[in-house]
Amino acid sequence: MNTEKVISGFFFILAMTINFGFVYGDPANLEYHSGYELFAAIVINLIATILKLGDKTQLGSVLLATSLVADIQLIASATVWAFAVYVMGGMNVESTVAVVSLAAGAFIANIVSVTLFIGDTLKSKR
Amino acid sequence: MDNASNNTIWIIIRRMRVPFLVIIVTFSISILGLTLIPGMDDQGHPYKMTFFDAFYFVSYMASTIGFGEAPYTFTYPQRMWVSACIYLTVIGWFYGIGAIVALVQDKRLAREIDIARFRKKIQEIREPFTIILGYNNVTHQIIDWLNREGIRVVVVDKDEAKVEALDLENFIPEVPSLAADVTTPETLKMAGIHQKNCQALVSLFDDDIKNTKIALLARLLNKRIKLVIKSTTQTQSEHLHNLGVRYIEDPFQFISNRMYLALTAPSLWLLEMWTFGHILKVRGRETLPRGKYIICGYGRMGHALERALKKAGMPYSHIDIKSTDYKEEKQSAVFGDAEDYKALLKAGIKEAAAIIAATKDDLINLTILTTAKKLNPKIYTIGRENTLDDLSIFKAARINRVYILEQILAEFTYLFIARPLAYRFVRLLHTKDEAWGHQLVERMHQTLGENPLHFEIPLDEEHAYALHRELSRGRTIRLGEILRSRAERSQPLPAIVLLCKEDEHRIHLLPTDDLELKPGMKLFIAALEESKTDFEYIVNNYYELEYVLTGKG
């Protein structure tokens, strides 16, 4: 058992599941989407990104790229939220959908990342 | 771009992983805590910080900027949490900053950055360049000359201090340098041996085995480039020949050849020396006397000189002095006690015409020659000087002729790289006889005087624009037709074309006036300063060219 693999695998998958938890539910209704969940998704995604740093292989670069995409999408999602509340004067349907769909995009990037990770793990002999 | 050049970035990224993690975790804990703890606004209503408020507050708190409490004054539970957060996040930041500082001081990183810079510099060189391995007096001289010719140079030396010394020299254009083991293929690749514009590689180490190894590696890595390799033994030279090294520098062989030329064909010797920058006139004390020679020191140089004397049919004797043994035995590097006098007398110093001091020790060489002069004031003295470091002593000692091994190496290397036609000319000289040489020297004296210069010019678009255009159109122009005065075309231009190279196999030594010019030919010309300028005008300018060809224009 490779401890490093366990830790990084844990965070990759956790990033994906928490991200899913936030996205799940009616995209036009903010009551289905918790801010704490988005916060957790951002933090875990950042941690997952850092765990992917420093891997010089081809796969490592692709993993890092997908992770960066997820980060950008999630941070954009949080930024839209803050912008709508403090600058535009409140959430409306349009901004709610934008927040959720940005996070949904990040979720897809996370799926790609986890799929690649699992595929690589299966391919390698022990 | 290959892997090695990104190494720097990867080292930084890998080292920054943990600090980044620490900062993210401490930040997120602090932010989360702030959003959960209830606060009180200025009107006494309870409120909870939003994520944005918390992120904003933690961002400036953690980086120890400190703006006070926002958006409202904190309640006590909030302050308790913030006190904890300050220590948590500040420690996180300090750790991150500390990690960056440690990284900057990291030797491995510094080296990777050096390598990356060196690579970049080499990739940016557009002109042809030469790789020189090892930085010392000889290569310093070579770099100096090549730089003046505008030929770019790259230097690799094992010793970091030497590379730093080179950096301080401030050569213009810049000479990229790197401290690395020169005998590994990685280093040669880093120095750009694969690059299209890499023209030559110079390896002049004292260690023959090292040179051979480098020659072999360089041959395998790049078949096209010229190799300048030093070799001091016969077997070594043969070995290098088999490797296909076109240019092998054996300083002892050079000295032997020059000595032989000077004894048997002084005009040819003069021409060779002229190519290396000597004036075209034999100074009185430069004529080697005929008679008996005494060689002191019977090492590689002694043997080389012996070969020259034997070939020239001069009588000689030798005194076998090994500088290291001598110093050990006598506890001194000064030649000239009673025993040494006896040795000189026994070798026939009284009736000898010349004495050669050829040991590896400069001081012994000097004292041999001064002692010899004491015993026979009329004797002709020839000394070997081993390093370029101290020229003044040898000059002060009034020795008739001094051979400096390093100087000769540097001169030949420079000629071979920067002036391939001049080098060819020197080689061809050795196949000619004294009568031929004498005739040429006379001719040069009559047209050019005693101090002509020489230059090389390829008849291509860049160097001879007008002539190249005309030749490319199919016009027939003969050599004699362009060697005319710009002011009055019936007068010949004071210049002598010594060599004309059509291609590798067709080389004309002293081409006649009716030689038909072709685009791409290269000429090696002896001329005066003004006639060189005139010649360049003629081949580059339509009107000038038309005038000397037809009288019109």
XYZ file of C-alpha atoms in Angstrom:
679
model
C 0.000 0.000 0.000
C 1.292 3.384 -0.979
C 0.409 6.026 1.645
C 0.913 8.898 -0.735
C -1.504 7.293 -3.182
C -4.090 6.802 -0.471
C -3.909 10.414 0.617
C -3.990 11.893 -2.855
C -6.722 9.484 -3.987
C -8.753 10.406 -0.917
C -8.587 14.097 -1.706
C -9.260 13.685 -5.438
C -12.410 11.707 -4.750
C -13.493 13.883 -1.859
C -13.146 16.942 -4.079
C -15.416 15.312 -6.629
C -18.070 14.141 -4.156
C -18.304 17.429 -2.279
C -18.484 19.241 -5.563
C -21.355 16.941 -6.552
C -23.081 17.614 -3.220
C -23.113 21.315 -3.931
C -24.338 20.985 -7.510
C -27.079 18.461 -6.693
C -30.596 19.959 -6.652
C -32.691 22.523 -8.545
C -30.176 24.875 -10.178
C -32.574 27.845 -10.030
C -33.292 27.574 -6.311
C -30.507 28.666 -3.963
C -32.060 26.889 -1.003
C -30.823 23.583 -2.377
C -27.220 24.820 -2.449
C -25.264 25.480 0.728
C -22.491 28.095 0.829
C -20.579 25.934 3.281
C -20.565 23.152 0.775
C -19.120 25.430 -1.914
C -16.464 26.588 0.569
C -15.550 23.004 1.390
C -15.430 22.167 -2.316
C -13.002 25.030 -2.976
C -10.698 24.115 -0.097
C -10.613 20.416 -0.910
C -10.079 21.164 -4.581
C -7.141 23.424 -3.782
C -5.622 20.726 -1.602
C -6.123 18.183 -4.381
C -4.426 20.539 -6.832
C -1.387 20.927 -4.625
C -1.125 17.177 -4.204
C -0.944 16.913 -7.992
C 1.915 19.408 -8.220
C 5.391 18.198 -8.912
C 4.536 15.097 -10.919
C 6.613 15.337 -14.077
C 4.878 12.515 -15.961
C 2.458 12.994 -18.835
C -0.455 11.818 -16.701
C 0.575 14.112 -13.867
C 0.402 17.118 -16.177
C -3.096 16.190 -17.396
C -4.301 15.635 -13.826
C -2.912 19.002 -12.833
C -4.622 20.645 -15.775
C -8.059 19.212 -14.947
C -7.600 20.177 -11.330
C -6.737 23.744 -12.265
C -9.868 23.883 -14.406
C -11.966 22.765 -11.429
C -10.332 25.375 -9.190
C -10.956 28.164 -11.619
C -14.606 27.151 -12.109
C -15.264 26.903 -8.369
C -13.558 30.169 -7.542
C -15.479 31.816 -10.384
C -18.657 30.382 -8.915
C -17.902 31.866 -5.471
C -16.901 35.174 -7.045
C -20.187 35.397 -8.962
C -22.036 34.719 -5.713
C -20.167 37.445 -3.801
C -20.527 39.859 -6.704
C -24.272 39.277 -6.972
C -24.827 39.751 -3.237
C -22.594 42.758 -2.582
C -22.500 44.578 -5.870
C -25.697 43.705 -7.721
C -27.791 43.892 -4.539
C -28.983 40.322 -4.153
C -29.312 36.939 -5.824
C -31.714 36.446 -8.687
C -32.444 33.377 -10.799
C -29.810 34.230 -13.366
C -26.957 34.548 -10.862
C -28.097 31.460 -8.963
C -28.015 29.381 -12.114
C -24.607 30.837 -13.000
C -23.200 29.895 -9.588
C -24.506 26.355 -9.800
C -23.600 25.747 -13.423
C -20.041 26.996 -12.904
C -19.691 24.523 -10.054
C -21.222 21.853 -12.313
C -18.480 22.516 -14.840
C -15.926 22.004 -12.106
C -17.663 18.739 -11.254
C -17.099 17.448 -14.794
C -13.420 18.346 -14.608
C -13.257 16.453 -11.326
C -14.867 13.401 -12.922
C -12.241 13.434 -15.670
C -9.512 13.767 -13.078
C -10.765 10.871 -10.944
C -11.313 8.662 -13.992
C -7.737 9.253 -15.147
C -6.435 8.598 -11.659
C -8.335 5.316 -11.290
C -7.390 4.244 -14.801
C -3.724 4.810 -14.055
C -3.969 2.960 -10.770
C -5.578 -0.047 -12.445
C -3.026 -0.069 -15.222
C 0.001 -0.099 -12.933
C 1.062 -3.459 -11.592
C 0.705 -3.282 -7.811
C 12.097 21.925 -25.321
C 13.451 18.910 -23.501
C 12.900 17.857 -19.945
C 16.054 19.128 -18.347
C 15.307 22.744 -19.106
C 12.106 22.710 -17.031
C 13.918 21.279 -14.056
C 13.981 24.568 -12.225
C 10.216 24.951 -12.259
C 9.717 21.400 -11.075
C 12.125 21.782 -8.188
C 10.331 24.913 -7.052
C 6.890 23.342 -7.380
C 7.865 20.211 -5.513
C 9.386 22.136 -2.663
C 6.404 24.464 -2.341
C 3.828 21.710 -1.951
C 3.832 21.494 1.835
C 3.952 25.268 2.461
C 0.977 25.712 0.115
C -0.959 22.988 1.895
C -0.262 24.573 5.289
C -1.434 27.981 4.110
C -4.628 26.635 2.556
C -5.550 24.561 5.588
C -4.905 27.371 8.089
C -6.844 29.836 5.967
C -9.832 27.591 5.497
C -10.062 26.724 9.194
C -9.959 30.408 10.132
C -12.545 31.393 7.515
C -14.890 28.580 8.436
C -14.683 29.467 12.141
C -15.489 33.123 11.474
C -18.594 32.294 9.447
C -19.916 30.038 12.223
C -19.371 32.322 15.242
C -22.257 34.779 15.860
C -21.414 38.491 15.930
C -23.192 41.745 16.748
C -23.630 44.707 14.387
C -23.450 48.396 15.357
C -27.168 48.469 16.234
C -26.968 45.450 18.522
C -28.556 42.976 16.058
C -26.976 39.550 15.935
C -25.406 38.620 12.563
C -23.191 35.995 11.041
C -20.245 36.796 8.843
C -20.626 35.747 5.248
C -17.857 33.839 3.524
C -16.790 36.983 1.742
C -16.473 38.950 5.011
C -14.499 36.117 6.554
C -12.240 35.686 3.503
C -11.566 39.418 3.441
C -10.769 39.586 7.134
C -8.544 36.509 7.180
C -6.676 37.635 4.086
C -5.396 40.769 5.728
C -5.098 39.331 9.185
C -3.026 36.347 8.093
C -0.565 38.377 6.102
C -0.162 40.524 9.282
C -1.304 43.712 7.619
C -4.097 44.241 10.203
C -6.837 46.740 9.340
C -8.860 46.443 12.534
C -12.136 44.580 12.908
C -14.595 44.362 10.000
C -17.432 44.709 9.111
C -18.418 45.523 12.731
C -16.529 45.477 16.011
C -16.098 41.857 17.101
C -17.893 40.167 19.999
C -15.805 38.299 22.587
C -16.403 34.849 21.101
C -15.243 36.233 17.740
C -12.130 37.759 19.314
C -11.219 34.505 21.005
C -11.430 32.713 17.697
C -9.448 35.449 15.909
C -6.664 35.269 18.564
C -6.292 31.595 17.808
C -6.448 32.263 14.061
C -3.700 34.920 14.159
C -1.186 32.441 15.506
C -2.368 29.699 13.215
C -2.220 31.695 9.997
C 0.894 33.704 10.820
C 2.777 30.503 11.474
C 1.482 29.226 8.151
C 2.723 32.325 6.323
C 6.103 32.323 8.011
C 6.583 28.731 7.143
C 5.745 29.490 3.505
C 8.112 32.461 3.360
C 10.831 30.471 5.101
C 10.446 27.724 2.527
C 10.874 30.220 -0.316
C 13.996 31.706 1.281
C 15.476 28.246 1.789
C 14.695 27.461 -1.828
C 16.469 30.543 -3.103
C 19.593 29.495 -1.230
C 19.399 25.938 -2.483
C 22.581 24.961 -4.389
C 20.816 22.506 -6.618
C 18.251 25.073 -7.655
C 20.944 27.686 -8.284
C 22.745 25.207 -10.508
C 19.575 24.345 -12.407
C 18.937 28.035 -12.946
C 22.508 28.453 -14.220
C 22.070 25.585 -16.623
C 18.745 26.896 -17.865
C 20.270 30.330 -18.469
C 23.261 28.856 -20.260
C 21.005 26.806 -22.540
C 18.884 29.785 -23.330
C 21.896 31.897 -24.227
C 23.165 29.211 -26.551
C 19.834 28.746 -28.220
C 19.747 32.451 -28.837
C 23.061 32.460 -30.706
C 22.258 32.823 -34.392
C 25.784 33.105 -35.766
C 28.173 30.170 -36.139
C 29.861 29.441 -32.830
C 32.722 27.435 -31.407
C 32.707 25.397 -28.215
C 35.879 25.712 -26.186
C 36.490 23.228 -23.404
C 38.665 24.432 -20.565
C 39.495 28.034 -19.791
C 43.159 28.943 -19.391
C 45.800 31.201 -20.891
C 45.640 29.532 -24.280
C 41.903 29.503 -24.631
C 41.712 33.013 -23.248
C 43.920 34.149 -26.091
C 41.846 32.220 -28.613
C 38.598 33.689 -27.299
C 40.101 37.139 -27.555
C 41.069 36.701 -31.190
C 37.875 34.954 -32.211
C 35.823 37.643 -30.506
C 37.603 40.293 -32.492
C 36.658 38.423 -35.665
C 33.055 38.331 -34.491
C 32.996 34.577 -34.064
C 30.870 33.524 -31.106
C 32.385 31.292 -28.452
C 30.924 29.045 -25.753
C 33.123 27.902 -22.874
C 32.766 24.948 -20.522
C 35.193 24.361 -17.691
C 35.095 21.984 -14.776
C 36.279 24.611 -12.333
C 33.679 27.057 -11.062
C 36.277 29.661 -10.091
C 37.587 29.769 -13.660
C 34.102 30.229 -15.051
C 33.598 33.109 -12.668
C 36.904 34.623 -13.770
C 35.706 34.379 -17.354
C 32.452 36.105 -16.507
C 34.449 38.989 -15.056
C 36.322 39.431 -18.329
C 33.211 40.942 -19.913
C 33.839 39.742 -23.423
C 31.794 41.437 -26.115
C 29.859 39.724 -27.603
C 29.095 37.713 -24.518
C 30.780 34.359 -24.005
C 28.294 31.982 -22.339
C 30.085 29.792 -19.825
C 29.202 26.883 -17.600
C 30.974 24.903 -14.913
C 30.487 21.229 -15.703
C 32.351 18.013 -16.344
C 33.512 18.363 -19.935
C 33.912 14.666 -20.606
C 30.225 13.766 -20.458
C 27.898 13.786 -23.453
C 25.270 15.695 -21.439
C 27.628 18.622 -21.037
C 28.503 18.667 -24.722
C 24.818 18.604 -25.587
C 24.165 21.451 -23.175
C 26.931 23.422 -24.835
C 24.993 23.105 -28.077
C 26.987 20.538 -30.010
C 23.798 19.456 -31.765
C 22.967 22.914 -32.969
C 23.195 23.629 -36.693
C 25.347 26.686 -36.171
C 27.868 24.887 -33.971
C 30.966 25.091 -36.065
C 33.847 23.667 -34.093
C 34.915 22.170 -30.794
C 38.271 22.912 -29.206
C 39.822 20.608 -26.638
C 43.389 21.460 -25.699
C 43.825 19.699 -22.367
C 47.232 18.485 -21.306
C 45.763 15.073 -20.708
C 45.794 13.165 -23.998
C 43.316 10.549 -22.833
C 40.817 13.217 -21.870
C 41.200 14.825 -25.287
C 40.646 11.528 -27.065
C 37.557 10.822 -25.049
C 36.142 14.220 -25.890
C 37.039 13.791 -29.560
C 35.260 10.446 -29.671
C 32.149 11.791 -27.952
C 32.019 14.854 -30.148
C 32.417 12.748 -33.306
C 29.526 10.544 -32.248
C 27.304 13.448 -31.274
C 27.898 15.558 -34.352
C 29.674 14.335 -37.476
C 29.814 17.715 -39.172
C 31.725 19.911 -36.768
C 35.428 20.633 -36.927
C 37.409 19.259 -34.034
C 40.548 20.876 -32.727
C 42.185 18.360 -30.447
C 45.561 18.559 -28.804
C 47.757 15.532 -28.997
C 51.360 15.231 -27.922
C 52.201 11.666 -28.897
C 52.393 9.805 -32.168
C 50.047 6.965 -31.217
C 47.507 9.403 -29.939
C 47.577 11.347 -33.180
C 47.104 8.183 -35.214
C 44.196 7.239 -33.046
C 42.585 10.603 -33.599
C 43.159 10.309 -37.339
C 41.261 7.043 -37.315
C 38.410 8.789 -35.550
C 38.253 11.195 -38.446
C 39.506 14.222 -36.570
C 40.655 16.591 -39.271
C 42.700 18.856 -37.144
C 45.091 17.581 -34.520
C 47.263 20.000 -32.646
C 50.628 18.716 -31.617
C 52.615 21.716 -30.450
C 55.866 19.784 -30.606
C 55.186 18.822 -34.197
C 54.529 22.472 -35.047
C 57.809 23.525 -33.495
C 59.668 20.769 -35.261
C 58.179 21.807 -38.614
C 58.965 25.453 -38.086
C 62.508 24.713 -37.064
C 62.993 22.574 -40.144
C 61.536 25.270 -42.383
C 63.636 27.978 -40.782
C 66.786 25.913 -41.372
C 66.091 24.757 -44.904
C 63.615 27.173 -46.462
C 63.676 30.565 -44.736
C 61.302 32.134 -47.279
C 58.627 29.560 -46.628
C 59.184 29.998 -42.910
C 58.794 33.731 -43.381
C 55.547 33.275 -45.290
C 54.183 31.029 -42.569
C 55.154 33.485 -39.861
C 53.619 36.296 -41.908
C 50.331 34.434 -42.009
C 50.477 34.374 -38.224
C 51.017 38.118 -38.011
C 54.791 38.533 -38.319
C 56.075 41.232 -40.681
C 57.281 40.038 -44.061
C 60.931 40.530 -43.337
C 63.530 38.486 -41.516
C 65.025 40.456 -38.671
C 68.760 39.981 -38.271
C 68.709 37.860 -35.149
C 65.970 35.608 -36.471
C 68.170 33.826 -38.999
C 69.123 30.487 -37.555
C 72.868 29.932 -37.739
C 74.327 26.907 -39.451
C 76.617 24.740 -37.370
C 76.439 22.558 -34.323
C 73.364 22.629 -32.119
C 73.122 21.641 -28.467
C 69.754 20.513 -27.186
C 69.269 20.704 -23.416
C 66.349 18.686 -22.238
C 65.433 15.553 -24.041
C 61.709 15.262 -23.527
C 59.015 15.518 -26.157
C 60.213 18.906 -27.324
C 63.836 17.805 -27.371
C 62.900 14.866 -29.528
C 60.835 17.029 -31.870
C 63.722 19.435 -32.373
C 66.102 16.559 -32.888
C 63.893 15.305 -35.713
C 63.961 18.738 -37.340
C 67.746 19.031 -37.048
C 68.280 15.519 -38.344
C 66.014 16.149 -41.326
C 67.816 19.401 -42.061
C 71.178 17.649 -41.774
C 72.562 19.759 -38.950
C 75.056 18.317 -36.499
C 73.820 18.297 -32.921
C 74.405 16.872 -29.471
C 72.177 16.791 -26.463
C 72.337 17.114 -22.707
C 69.656 15.081 -21.011
C 68.114 17.218 -18.282
C 64.795 16.364 -16.754
C 63.567 19.413 -14.936
C 61.889 17.502 -12.089
C 64.890 15.224 -11.470
C 67.244 18.164 -11.673
C 65.330 20.163 -9.106
C 65.158 17.216 -6.742
C 68.819 16.400 -7.039
C 70.223 19.882 -6.719
C 67.483 21.373 -4.538
C 67.461 24.310 -6.949
C 66.031 25.371 -10.264
C 69.138 27.328 -11.243
C 71.373 25.768 -13.861
C 75.003 26.767 -13.726
C 77.127 25.192 -10.988
C 80.546 23.693 -11.677
C 79.070 20.371 -12.684
C 76.715 21.991 -15.153
C 79.573 23.972 -16.673
C 81.377 20.730 -17.222
C 78.367 19.199 -18.897
C 78.067 22.142 -21.261
C 81.769 22.086 -22.092
C 81.604 18.391 -22.708
C 78.698 18.878 -25.115
C 80.907 21.256 -27.055
C 79.567 24.651 -26.087
C 82.741 26.457 -27.226
C 82.366 25.506 -30.872
C 78.562 25.199 -30.999
C 76.556 27.630 -33.131
C 73.336 27.459 -31.175
C 71.888 26.126 -27.952
C 68.297 25.149 -27.306
C 66.880 25.032 -23.777
C 63.812 22.855 -23.973
C 62.993 21.628 -20.473
C 59.617 21.993 -18.834
C 60.903 24.502 -16.303
C 61.156 28.135 -17.355
C 63.739 29.071 -14.753
C 66.057 26.223 -15.718
C 65.703 27.180 -19.371
C 66.633 30.761 -18.625
C 69.669 29.870 -16.558
C 70.888 27.351 -19.135
C 70.889 30.055 -21.777
C 72.580 32.685 -19.611
C 75.250 30.174 -18.552
C 75.799 29.194 -22.177
C 76.228 32.832 -23.162
C 78.836 33.228 -20.467
C 80.842 30.341 -21.890
C 80.356 31.313 -25.522
C 79.200 34.915 -26.016
C 78.555 34.438 -29.728
C 76.192 31.503 -29.320
C 72.640 31.721 -30.719
C 70.093 31.054 -27.972
C 66.740 29.381 -28.366
C 64.455 28.981 -25.361
C 61.241 27.209 -24.621
C 58.740 29.120 -22.576
C 56.041 27.028 -21.071
C 53.373 29.461 -20.035
C 52.108 32.774 -21.258
C 52.123 34.118 -17.724
C 55.477 35.807 -17.631
C 56.652 37.116 -20.945
C 58.679 39.977 -19.544
C 61.483 37.896 -18.038
C 62.164 36.133 -21.297
C 62.166 39.403 -23.160
C 64.592 40.918 -20.675
C 66.949 37.945 -20.977
C 67.666 38.843 -24.641
C 67.179 35.351 -25.937
C 67.400 35.149 -29.720
C 64.334 33.081 -30.227
C 61.606 31.972 -27.834
C 59.122 29.215 -28.493
C 55.990 29.521 -26.416
C 53.997 26.337 -26.654
C 50.748 27.947 -25.550
C 51.080 30.820 -27.962
C 51.616 28.444 -30.871
C 48.611 26.372 -29.876
C 46.447 29.448 -29.634
C 47.632 30.807 -32.985
C 46.979 27.598 -34.852
C 43.571 27.105 -33.291
C 42.555 30.621 -34.141
C 43.729 30.279 -37.723
C 41.983 26.985 -38.192
C 38.638 28.238 -36.899
C 38.557 31.835 -38.026
C 40.737 31.778 -41.128
C 40.352 28.410 -42.832
C 41.980 29.605 -46.059
C 44.995 31.028 -44.279
C 45.352 27.709 -42.526
C 45.115 25.930 -45.877
C 47.762 28.247 -47.249
C 50.142 27.385 -44.413
C 49.618 23.699 -45.032
C 50.259 24.077 -48.757
C 53.452 26.020 -48.041
C 54.978 22.903 -46.602
C 54.664 21.158 -49.963
C 56.616 23.873 -51.796
C 60.346 24.496 -52.078
C 62.532 27.429 -51.132
C 62.785 28.774 -54.708
C 59.019 29.077 -54.943
C 58.873 30.785 -51.563
C 61.666 33.178 -52.395
C 59.948 34.208 -55.626
C 56.665 34.847 -53.821
C 58.294 36.866 -51.070
C 60.084 38.983 -53.706
C 56.834 39.545 -55.563
C 55.054 40.554 -52.374
C 57.847 42.932 -51.449
C 57.640 44.612 -54.822
C 53.881 45.097 -54.873
C 53.015 45.354 -51.199
C 56.112 46.268 -49.244
C 57.274 44.675 -46.052
C 54.149 44.713 -43.986
C 51.137 43.604 -46.020
C 47.996 42.354 -44.328
C 45.911 39.409 -45.403
C 42.183 38.790 -45.488
C 39.663 36.237 -46.685
C 36.592 37.008 -48.705
C 33.923 34.649 -49.992
C 32.328 35.728 -53.257
C 28.770 35.466 -51.975
C 25.869 37.849 -51.752
C 26.777 39.109 -48.321
C 30.444 39.876 -48.900
C 30.586 40.638 -52.624
C 27.127 41.777 -53.605
C 27.733 43.262 -57.046
C 30.193 40.645 -58.211
C 27.980 37.845 -57.008
C 24.992 39.238 -58.928
C 26.971 39.557 -62.130
C 28.464 36.095 -61.814
C 25.056 34.564 -61.043
C 23.706 36.112 -64.248
C 26.289 34.122 -66.155
C 28.718 36.903 -66.989
C 32.288 35.733 -67.385
C 34.689 37.623 -65.163
C 38.304 36.721 -64.740
C 40.348 37.301 -61.625
C 42.755 39.749 -63.299
C 39.863 41.913 -64.453
C 38.733 42.886 -60.976
C 42.219 43.428 -59.557
C 42.367 46.909 -61.070
C 42.693 50.315 -59.483
C 39.439 52.149 -58.832
C 41.021 55.433 -59.801
C 42.655 54.310 -63.038
C 41.696 50.918 -64.353
C 44.821 50.481 -66.444
C 46.744 50.293 -63.173
C 46.751 47.022 -61.233
C 45.413 46.982 -57.700
C 48.205 46.339 -55.198
C 46.973 42.937 -54.020
C 48.014 39.348 -54.552
C 45.514 36.527 -54.442
C 47.361 33.775 -52.623
C 44.690 31.131 -52.595
C 41.381 30.514 -54.271
C 39.072 27.799 -53.037
C 36.322 26.544 -55.324
C 35.357 23.609 -53.160
C 36.988 21.080 -50.879
C 38.925 19.451 -53.740
C 39.684 22.323 -56.089
C 42.081 24.729 -54.479
C 44.273 27.013 -56.524
C 47.469 28.203 -54.887
C 48.534 31.528 -56.411
C 45.812 31.577 -59.074
C 46.688 33.295 -62.336
C 44.869 36.357 -63.693
C 42.847 34.355 -66.193
C 41.138 32.271 -63.507
C 37.418 32.374 -64.198
C 35.510 33.490 -61.099
C 32.464 31.586 -59.904
C 29.908 32.537 -57.283
C 30.749 31.013 -53.922
C 34.503 30.961 -54.471
C 36.615 32.012 -51.523
C 39.719 34.134 -51.897
C 42.691 34.565 -49.590
C 44.338 37.857 -50.442
C 47.474 39.695 -49.397
C 46.969 43.426 -49.672
C 47.528 46.837 -48.179
C 44.980 48.543 -45.971
C 43.818 50.818 -48.829
C 43.788 48.149 -51.484
C 41.687 45.951 -49.188
C 39.096 48.736 -48.910
C 39.261 49.300 -52.671
C 38.763 45.633 -53.382
C 35.721 45.515 -51.118
C 34.270 48.537 -52.919
C 34.808 46.934 -56.289
C 33.117 43.646 -55.489
C 30.208 45.277 -53.641
C 29.410 48.325 -55.706
C 27.937 48.122 -59.234
C 29.460 51.336 -60.500
C 32.919 50.544 -59.252
C 32.710 47.023 -60.647
C 31.461 48.244 -64.018
C 34.278 50.766 -64.141
C 37.095 48.328 -63.496
C 35.568 45.810 -65.908
C 34.666 48.082 -68.811
C 35.749 51.603 -68.029
C 32.125 52.787 -67.991
C 30.006 53.710 -65.008
